[in-house]
């Protein structure tokens, strides 16, 4: 269980380590190769096996703003990063709150030896405005976005030598609307999935014979139903063969995972994140793959395990649930290193994202 229950959506990232940021090249969309946009961060410390170097632990998610990069059952337009700090570190007090809250997050611009931050997206900025040498950007794309606003400031800098006070998180059209979220417990009564038969469990039980018994039961029920149906429709369907009737009454294979997912969503319609470290992902649909075993950690080789799942409701909160082409998902699943292994310079390690869609 996580010790901490908050997260933040939209705006600019509140970097846990404000000094060693992901490189701009790490934050490019794998589809269009343009800078991704900060989607959310979740305080994610306190796992059962977290070592002392991961006393503070935060996950960061990025998504490409381009709707065309959102492809069914493909997470190429999303990226997740894990960052950790020991209890004794350069940025947060040893005896301070267990989890640095947003108000406590040091502003990287205040660090004299810190990296510059892009005015648009809040990520590491290696580029400067050539004219004033003050405004910083991660990419030319973001300099272009800022130019209509910055050209006024740029002239001001020429006179005053600096940009006048700007709000800590100035809004711009690139970032998502910002708000904080409580990662609450989801409401899941023990009998929630009653009445939905689960193929997977049936498969698991194959050896001890339960599966055969159940199939036999189901078969009897089906034959009973069919005989009843035949009797009721005797006259109407007099010239239909048994095969015709079978074909006419055959059902589409059921999407049991979707039924379950739907029940949980109906019960928790405001849920935006299912946070279940070391838990099980809830498959949104059985019609596409959700691997049970994913690639191990790139850094240490430990198995990656499920940590969190973004629910469809998040799409409406960030205003991308438009009809037609838009960023979309049934669920986004984040799998992280089960060992919370040490990351060089306490920087940001890329973790694994999997996406399921209802297509
Ligand atoms: Zn893209
Ligand atoms: Zn940027
Ligand atoms: Zn300038
Ligand atoms: Zn690892």
Short mmCIF file of C-alpha atoms and ligand atoms in Angstrom, two decimals:
data_model
loop_
_atom_site.label_atom_id
_atom_site.label_comp_id
_atom_site.label_asym_id
_atom_site.label_seq_id
_atom_site.Cartn_x
_atom_site.Cartn_y
_atom_site.Cartn_z
CA UNK A 1 0.00 0.00 0.00
CA UNK A 2 1.28 3.37 -0.90
CA UNK A 3 1.92 5.75 1.99
CA UNK A 4 0.71 8.59 -0.08
CA UNK A 5 -2.51 9.20 -1.89
CA UNK A 6 -2.11 12.18 -4.11
CA UNK A 7 -1.35 12.81 -7.68
CA UNK A 8 -1.44 15.68 -10.09
CA UNK A 9 -2.90 15.88 -13.56
CA UNK A 10 -1.98 18.37 -16.22
CA UNK A 11 -0.02 21.60 -15.98
CA UNK A 12 3.73 21.15 -15.79
CA UNK A 13 5.51 18.34 -13.97
CA UNK A 14 6.54 18.87 -10.34
CA UNK A 15 9.82 17.03 -10.73
CA UNK A 16 10.80 14.91 -7.72
CA UNK A 17 14.46 15.34 -8.57
CA UNK A 18 14.45 18.88 -9.97
CA UNK A 19 18.07 18.74 -11.04
CA UNK A 20 18.51 15.61 -13.14
CA UNK A 21 15.57 15.66 -15.55
CA UNK A 22 14.71 13.33 -18.42
CA UNK A 23 16.47 14.44 -21.59
CA UNK A 24 14.33 16.13 -24.24
CA UNK A 25 15.06 13.17 -26.50
CA UNK A 26 13.56 10.80 -23.88
CA UNK A 27 10.30 12.72 -24.02
CA UNK A 28 9.66 12.48 -27.74
CA UNK A 29 6.61 10.61 -28.99
CA UNK A 30 7.63 7.32 -30.61
CA UNK A 31 5.14 7.94 -33.43
CA UNK A 32 5.61 11.58 -34.52
CA UNK A 33 8.91 12.28 -32.68
CA UNK A 34 7.60 15.58 -31.30
CA UNK A 35 7.74 16.48 -27.57
CA UNK A 36 5.12 14.71 -25.48
CA UNK A 37 2.95 16.53 -22.99
CA UNK A 38 2.95 15.95 -19.21
CA UNK A 39 -0.17 13.93 -18.36
CA UNK A 40 0.09 13.13 -14.67
CA UNK A 41 2.26 12.17 -11.74
CA UNK A 42 1.52 9.93 -8.82
CA UNK A 43 3.28 9.75 -5.49
CA UNK A 44 4.07 6.06 -5.37
CA UNK A 45 6.35 5.30 -2.44
CA UNK A 46 6.02 2.80 0.36
CA UNK A 47 6.01 -0.45 -1.59
CA UNK A 48 6.65 -3.65 0.37
CA UNK A 49 10.16 -4.09 -1.00
CA UNK A 50 11.23 -0.50 -1.56
CA UNK A 51 14.88 -0.03 -0.61
CA UNK A 52 16.18 3.05 1.29
CA UNK A 53 17.26 4.73 -1.96
CA UNK A 54 13.55 4.87 -2.90
CA UNK A 55 12.22 6.56 0.24
CA UNK A 56 10.59 9.11 -2.06
CA UNK A 57 9.22 7.60 -5.24
CA UNK A 58 7.08 9.24 -7.95
CA UNK A 59 5.78 8.07 -11.31
CA UNK A 60 5.42 10.50 -14.22
CA UNK A 61 3.30 9.94 -17.32
CA UNK A 62 3.53 11.71 -20.64
CA UNK A 63 1.29 11.51 -23.69
CA UNK A 64 1.57 12.89 -27.21
CA UNK A 65 -0.91 15.70 -27.89
CA UNK A 66 -1.33 14.65 -31.51
CA UNK A 67 -4.58 12.62 -31.82
CA UNK A 68 -3.15 10.88 -34.89
CA UNK A 69 -0.51 9.23 -32.68
CA UNK A 70 -3.20 7.46 -30.62
CA UNK A 71 -3.45 4.04 -32.25
CA UNK A 72 -5.63 1.16 -31.07
CA UNK A 73 -3.95 -1.16 -28.58
CA UNK A 74 -0.60 0.57 -29.00
CA UNK A 75 1.06 2.66 -26.29
CA UNK A 76 3.64 4.32 -28.56
CA UNK A 77 2.10 7.74 -27.76
CA UNK A 78 2.65 7.31 -24.00
CA UNK A 79 5.68 7.10 -21.72
CA UNK A 80 6.15 6.50 -18.00
CA UNK A 81 9.13 7.39 -15.80
CA UNK A 82 10.07 6.42 -12.26
CA UNK A 83 12.09 8.74 -10.04
CA UNK A 84 13.32 8.05 -6.50
CA UNK A 85 15.24 9.79 -3.76
CA UNK A 86 16.62 8.58 -0.42
CA UNK A 87 15.33 10.18 2.76
CA UNK A 88 18.51 12.25 3.03
CA UNK A 89 18.71 14.26 -0.17
CA UNK A 90 19.52 17.73 -1.44
CA UNK A 91 15.93 18.84 -2.00
CA UNK A 92 13.57 17.79 0.80
CA UNK A 93 14.01 17.95 4.54
CA UNK A 94 14.84 14.67 6.32
CA UNK A 95 12.11 15.21 8.92
CA UNK A 96 9.69 16.93 6.63
CA UNK A 97 6.51 15.38 5.34
CA UNK A 98 6.90 11.77 4.26
CA UNK A 99 6.00 12.85 0.77
CA UNK A 100 7.01 16.14 -0.71
CA UNK A 101 3.76 17.88 -1.46
CA UNK A 102 3.41 20.12 -4.49
CA UNK A 103 3.97 23.20 -2.38
CA UNK A 104 7.27 21.75 -1.18
CA UNK A 105 8.59 20.86 -4.58
CA UNK A 106 11.63 23.00 -5.22
CA UNK A 107 11.35 25.19 -8.26
CA UNK A 108 14.17 24.09 -10.55
CA UNK A 109 14.51 27.68 -11.76
CA UNK A 110 15.54 28.63 -8.24
CA UNK A 111 18.42 26.15 -8.28
CA UNK A 112 21.46 28.10 -9.33
CA UNK A 113 23.03 24.99 -10.83
CA UNK A 114 19.73 23.45 -11.98
CA UNK A 115 18.59 22.82 -15.52
CA UNK A 116 16.54 25.40 -17.33
CA UNK A 117 12.91 24.57 -17.89
CA UNK A 118 10.96 24.96 -21.09
CA UNK A 119 8.50 27.86 -20.82
CA UNK A 120 5.82 25.79 -22.51
CA UNK A 121 6.02 22.26 -21.14
CA UNK A 122 8.15 22.53 -17.97
CA UNK A 123 10.64 19.91 -19.13
CA UNK A 124 14.41 20.19 -19.46
CA UNK A 125 15.32 23.01 -21.84
CA UNK A 126 18.62 22.86 -23.65
CA UNK A 127 17.71 25.66 -26.10
CA UNK A 128 17.52 29.43 -25.54
CA UNK A 129 15.93 32.27 -27.44
CA UNK A 130 18.77 33.45 -29.68
CA UNK A 131 17.75 37.09 -29.32
CA UNK A 132 17.43 37.51 -25.54
CA UNK A 133 19.29 34.40 -24.32
CA UNK A 134 16.82 34.25 -21.40
CA UNK A 135 13.70 32.38 -22.51
CA UNK A 136 14.37 28.62 -22.57
CA UNK A 137 12.76 25.83 -24.56
CA UNK A 138 12.99 22.06 -24.88
CA UNK A 139 12.52 22.24 -28.62
CA UNK A 140 12.01 24.51 -31.56
CA UNK A 141 8.38 23.38 -31.62
CA UNK A 142 7.80 24.95 -28.20
CA UNK A 143 9.67 28.11 -29.08
CA UNK A 144 7.26 28.51 -31.99
CA UNK A 145 4.25 28.03 -29.69
CA UNK A 146 5.60 30.68 -27.30
CA UNK A 147 6.67 33.25 -29.88
CA UNK A 148 3.43 35.31 -30.12
CA UNK A 149 3.66 35.85 -26.33
CA UNK A 150 7.42 35.95 -26.03
CA UNK A 151 8.12 38.51 -28.73
CA UNK A 152 6.76 41.19 -26.35
CA UNK A 153 8.90 39.91 -23.45
CA UNK A 154 11.89 39.55 -25.71
CA UNK A 155 11.85 43.30 -26.42
CA UNK A 156 11.44 43.96 -22.69
CA UNK A 157 14.51 41.86 -21.94
CA UNK A 158 16.51 43.98 -24.36
CA UNK A 159 15.63 47.02 -22.21
CA UNK A 160 15.61 45.53 -18.67
CA UNK A 161 17.96 42.57 -19.01
CA UNK A 162 15.43 40.15 -17.55
CA UNK A 163 11.89 38.83 -17.98
CA UNK A 164 9.46 40.39 -15.52
CA UNK A 165 7.97 38.14 -12.83
CA UNK A 166 5.96 35.31 -14.34
CA UNK A 167 3.49 33.14 -12.45
CA UNK A 168 4.96 29.82 -11.36
CA UNK A 169 2.78 27.83 -13.70
CA UNK A 170 1.66 30.08 -16.52
CA UNK A 171 -1.05 28.42 -18.57
CA UNK A 172 -0.62 27.78 -22.21
CA UNK A 173 -2.50 25.86 -24.84
CA UNK A 174 0.00 23.02 -24.86
CA UNK A 175 -0.37 21.77 -21.28
CA UNK A 176 -3.49 20.04 -19.99
CA UNK A 177 -5.76 21.70 -17.48
CA UNK A 178 -4.15 21.24 -14.08
CA UNK A 179 -5.64 19.71 -10.96
CA UNK A 180 -4.66 17.61 -8.00
CA UNK A 181 -6.25 14.25 -7.37
CA UNK A 182 -6.74 11.94 -4.45
CA UNK A 183 -5.93 8.37 -5.35
CA UNK A 184 -8.77 6.80 -3.39
CA UNK A 185 -9.64 3.20 -2.77
CA UNK A 186 -12.02 1.87 -5.34
CA UNK A 187 -15.34 0.49 -4.22
CA UNK A 188 -15.44 -3.19 -5.14
CA UNK A 189 -17.98 -5.36 -3.30
CA UNK A 190 -17.02 -9.04 -3.01
CA UNK A 191 -19.91 -10.11 -5.23
CA UNK A 192 -19.30 -7.51 -7.94
CA UNK A 193 -18.50 -10.05 -10.62
CA UNK A 194 -21.15 -12.61 -9.63
CA UNK A 195 -22.95 -14.04 -12.60
CA UNK A 196 -20.16 -13.26 -15.03
CA UNK A 197 -18.49 -16.56 -15.86
CA UNK A 198 -14.77 -16.30 -16.12
CA UNK A 199 -13.10 -18.27 -18.89
CA UNK A 200 -9.70 -17.75 -17.40
CA UNK A 201 -10.61 -19.41 -14.13
CA UNK A 202 -12.21 -22.21 -16.07
CA UNK A 203 -8.94 -22.72 -17.90
CA UNK A 204 -7.07 -22.80 -14.62
CA UNK A 205 -9.40 -25.46 -13.27
CA UNK A 206 -9.17 -27.70 -16.30
CA UNK A 207 -7.02 -30.30 -14.57
CA UNK A 208 -9.29 -30.93 -11.61
CA UNK A 209 -12.32 -31.56 -13.77
CA UNK A 210 -14.46 -28.58 -12.73
CA UNK A 211 -14.33 -27.27 -16.21
CA UNK A 212 -15.90 -30.39 -17.68
CA UNK A 213 -18.68 -30.43 -15.08
CA UNK A 214 -19.52 -26.83 -15.80
CA UNK A 215 -19.49 -27.34 -19.53
CA UNK A 216 -21.82 -30.29 -19.11
CA UNK A 217 -24.17 -28.14 -17.04
CA UNK A 218 -24.03 -25.37 -19.60
CA UNK A 219 -24.67 -27.83 -22.38
CA UNK A 220 -27.77 -29.19 -20.65
CA UNK A 221 -29.03 -25.68 -20.07
CA UNK A 222 -28.47 -24.79 -23.69
CA UNK A 223 -30.32 -27.89 -24.89
CA UNK A 224 -33.21 -27.10 -22.52
CA UNK A 225 -33.34 -23.55 -23.85
CA UNK A 226 -33.19 -24.74 -27.41
CA UNK A 227 -36.01 -27.27 -26.92
CA UNK A 228 -38.13 -24.59 -25.29
CA UNK A 229 -37.36 -22.28 -28.17
CA UNK A 230 -38.25 -24.97 -30.70
CA UNK A 231 -41.57 -25.69 -28.99
CA UNK A 232 -42.48 -21.99 -28.86
CA UNK A 233 -41.59 -21.41 -32.48
CA UNK A 234 -42.77 -24.70 -33.88
CA UNK A 235 -45.30 -23.29 -36.29
CA UNK A 236 -43.47 -20.12 -37.17
CA UNK A 237 -40.25 -21.93 -38.00
CA UNK A 238 -41.67 -25.12 -39.34
CA UNK A 239 -39.47 -25.07 -42.40
CA UNK A 240 -36.24 -24.22 -40.57
CA UNK A 241 -33.80 -27.02 -39.85
CA UNK A 242 -32.15 -27.47 -36.49
CA UNK A 243 -28.89 -26.16 -38.05
CA UNK A 244 -30.63 -23.01 -39.31
CA UNK A 245 -32.03 -22.37 -35.88
CA UNK A 246 -28.66 -22.99 -34.25
CA UNK A 247 -27.03 -20.47 -36.54
CA UNK A 248 -29.83 -17.96 -36.02
CA UNK A 249 -29.64 -18.19 -32.23
CA UNK A 250 -25.87 -18.44 -31.88
CA UNK A 251 -24.50 -15.56 -29.81
CA UNK A 252 -21.40 -13.53 -30.46
CA UNK A 253 -18.59 -14.70 -28.18
CA UNK A 254 -19.01 -12.70 -24.98
CA UNK A 255 -16.39 -10.20 -23.87
CA UNK A 256 -16.31 -11.22 -20.21
CA UNK A 257 -13.46 -8.85 -19.37
CA UNK A 258 -15.46 -5.96 -20.77
CA UNK A 259 -18.51 -6.96 -18.71
CA UNK A 260 -16.42 -6.97 -15.54
CA UNK A 261 -14.67 -3.73 -16.40
CA UNK A 262 -18.00 -2.11 -17.14
CA UNK A 263 -19.44 -3.13 -13.77
CA UNK A 264 -16.49 -1.66 -11.93
CA UNK A 265 -16.63 1.56 -13.95
CA UNK A 266 -20.36 1.91 -13.32
CA UNK A 267 -19.71 1.55 -9.62
CA UNK A 268 -16.78 4.00 -9.64
CA UNK A 269 -17.66 6.40 -12.47
CA UNK A 270 -15.30 9.11 -11.19
CA UNK A 271 -12.30 6.85 -10.88
CA UNK A 272 -9.41 8.12 -12.96
CA UNK A 273 -6.64 5.85 -11.68
CA UNK A 274 -6.66 2.35 -10.24
CA UNK A 275 -3.53 2.34 -8.13
CA UNK A 276 -2.73 -1.26 -7.07
CA UNK A 277 0.96 -1.74 -6.63
CA UNK A 278 1.87 -5.43 -7.14
CA UNK A 279 -1.85 -6.00 -7.78
CA UNK A 280 -3.63 -7.17 -10.89
CA UNK A 281 -4.61 -5.00 -13.81
CA UNK A 282 -8.30 -5.06 -14.63
CA UNK A 283 -8.54 -5.88 -18.31
CA UNK A 284 -10.86 -3.52 -20.12
CA UNK A 285 -11.58 -6.03 -22.86
CA UNK A 286 -10.72 -9.60 -23.74
CA UNK A 287 -10.61 -8.70 -27.43
CA UNK A 288 -7.02 -7.46 -27.29
CA UNK A 289 -3.86 -8.65 -25.60
CA UNK A 290 -2.81 -7.63 -22.12
CA UNK A 291 0.33 -9.63 -21.41
CA UNK A 292 0.56 -11.35 -18.01
CA UNK A 293 4.33 -11.20 -18.10
CA UNK A 294 5.95 -8.04 -19.44
CA UNK A 295 9.54 -7.13 -20.29
CA UNK A 296 11.77 -6.99 -17.21
CA UNK A 297 13.37 -3.76 -15.94
CA UNK A 298 15.87 -2.33 -18.45
CA UNK A 299 18.24 -1.36 -15.64
CA UNK A 300 18.37 -4.34 -13.27
CA UNK A 301 16.52 -7.15 -15.02
CA UNK A 302 14.02 -7.63 -12.18
CA UNK A 303 10.50 -8.50 -13.26
CA UNK A 304 8.20 -5.57 -13.83
CA UNK A 305 4.88 -5.70 -12.01
CA UNK A 306 1.59 -3.90 -12.38
CA UNK A 307 1.38 -0.62 -10.54
CA UNK A 308 -1.43 1.51 -11.93
CA UNK A 309 -4.11 1.81 -14.55
CA UNK A 310 -5.57 4.95 -16.11
CA UNK A 311 -9.33 4.75 -16.51
CA UNK A 312 -11.38 6.20 -19.39
CA UNK A 313 -12.84 8.94 -17.16
CA UNK A 314 -9.46 10.70 -17.20
CA UNK A 315 -10.01 11.45 -20.89
CA UNK A 316 -12.99 13.65 -20.13
CA UNK A 317 -11.12 15.48 -17.37
CA UNK A 318 -8.33 16.49 -19.73
CA UNK A 319 -10.86 17.44 -22.42
CA UNK A 320 -9.73 14.99 -25.07
CA UNK A 321 -12.86 12.84 -25.20
CA UNK A 322 -13.98 14.41 -28.47
CA UNK A 323 -15.98 12.48 -31.04
CA UNK A 324 -13.79 11.30 -33.87
CA UNK A 325 -10.02 11.25 -33.84
CA UNK A 326 -8.69 12.06 -30.36
CA UNK A 327 -6.38 10.69 -27.70
CA UNK A 328 -8.18 7.59 -26.51
CA UNK A 329 -7.92 4.49 -24.36
CA UNK A 330 -10.03 1.90 -22.62
CA UNK A 331 -7.20 1.61 -20.14
CA UNK A 332 -3.53 2.44 -19.87
CA UNK A 333 -1.49 0.07 -17.70
CA UNK A 334 1.85 0.97 -16.10
CA UNK A 335 4.26 -1.81 -15.11
CA UNK A 336 7.29 -0.89 -13.01
CA UNK A 337 10.48 -2.50 -11.73
CA UNK A 338 9.45 -4.69 -8.78
CA UNK A 339 12.79 -3.97 -7.07
CA UNK A 340 12.54 -0.15 -7.41
CA UNK A 341 16.17 -0.40 -8.43
CA UNK A 342 18.60 2.47 -8.10
CA UNK A 343 18.69 4.91 -11.02
CA UNK A 344 21.92 6.67 -12.04
CA UNK A 345 22.14 10.19 -10.52
CA UNK A 346 18.67 9.64 -8.98
CA UNK A 347 17.31 10.52 -12.39
CA UNK A 348 14.32 9.16 -14.27
CA UNK A 349 14.00 5.55 -15.46
CA UNK A 350 11.63 4.64 -18.25
CA UNK A 351 8.99 2.10 -17.29
CA UNK A 352 6.57 0.04 -19.35
CA UNK A 353 3.18 1.26 -20.61
CA UNK A 354 0.54 -0.95 -22.25
CA UNK A 355 -2.68 0.37 -23.76
CA UNK A 356 -5.99 -1.39 -24.43
CA UNK A 357 -8.76 0.06 -26.56
CA UNK A 358 -12.36 -1.04 -27.09
CA UNK A 359 -11.62 -1.67 -30.77
ZN1 LIG B 1 3.05 11.89 -31.52
ZN1 LIG B 2 8.88 22.21 -24.12
ZN1 LIG B 3 13.78 36.13 -26.44
ZN1 LIG B 4 15.01 -2.38 -11.96
#
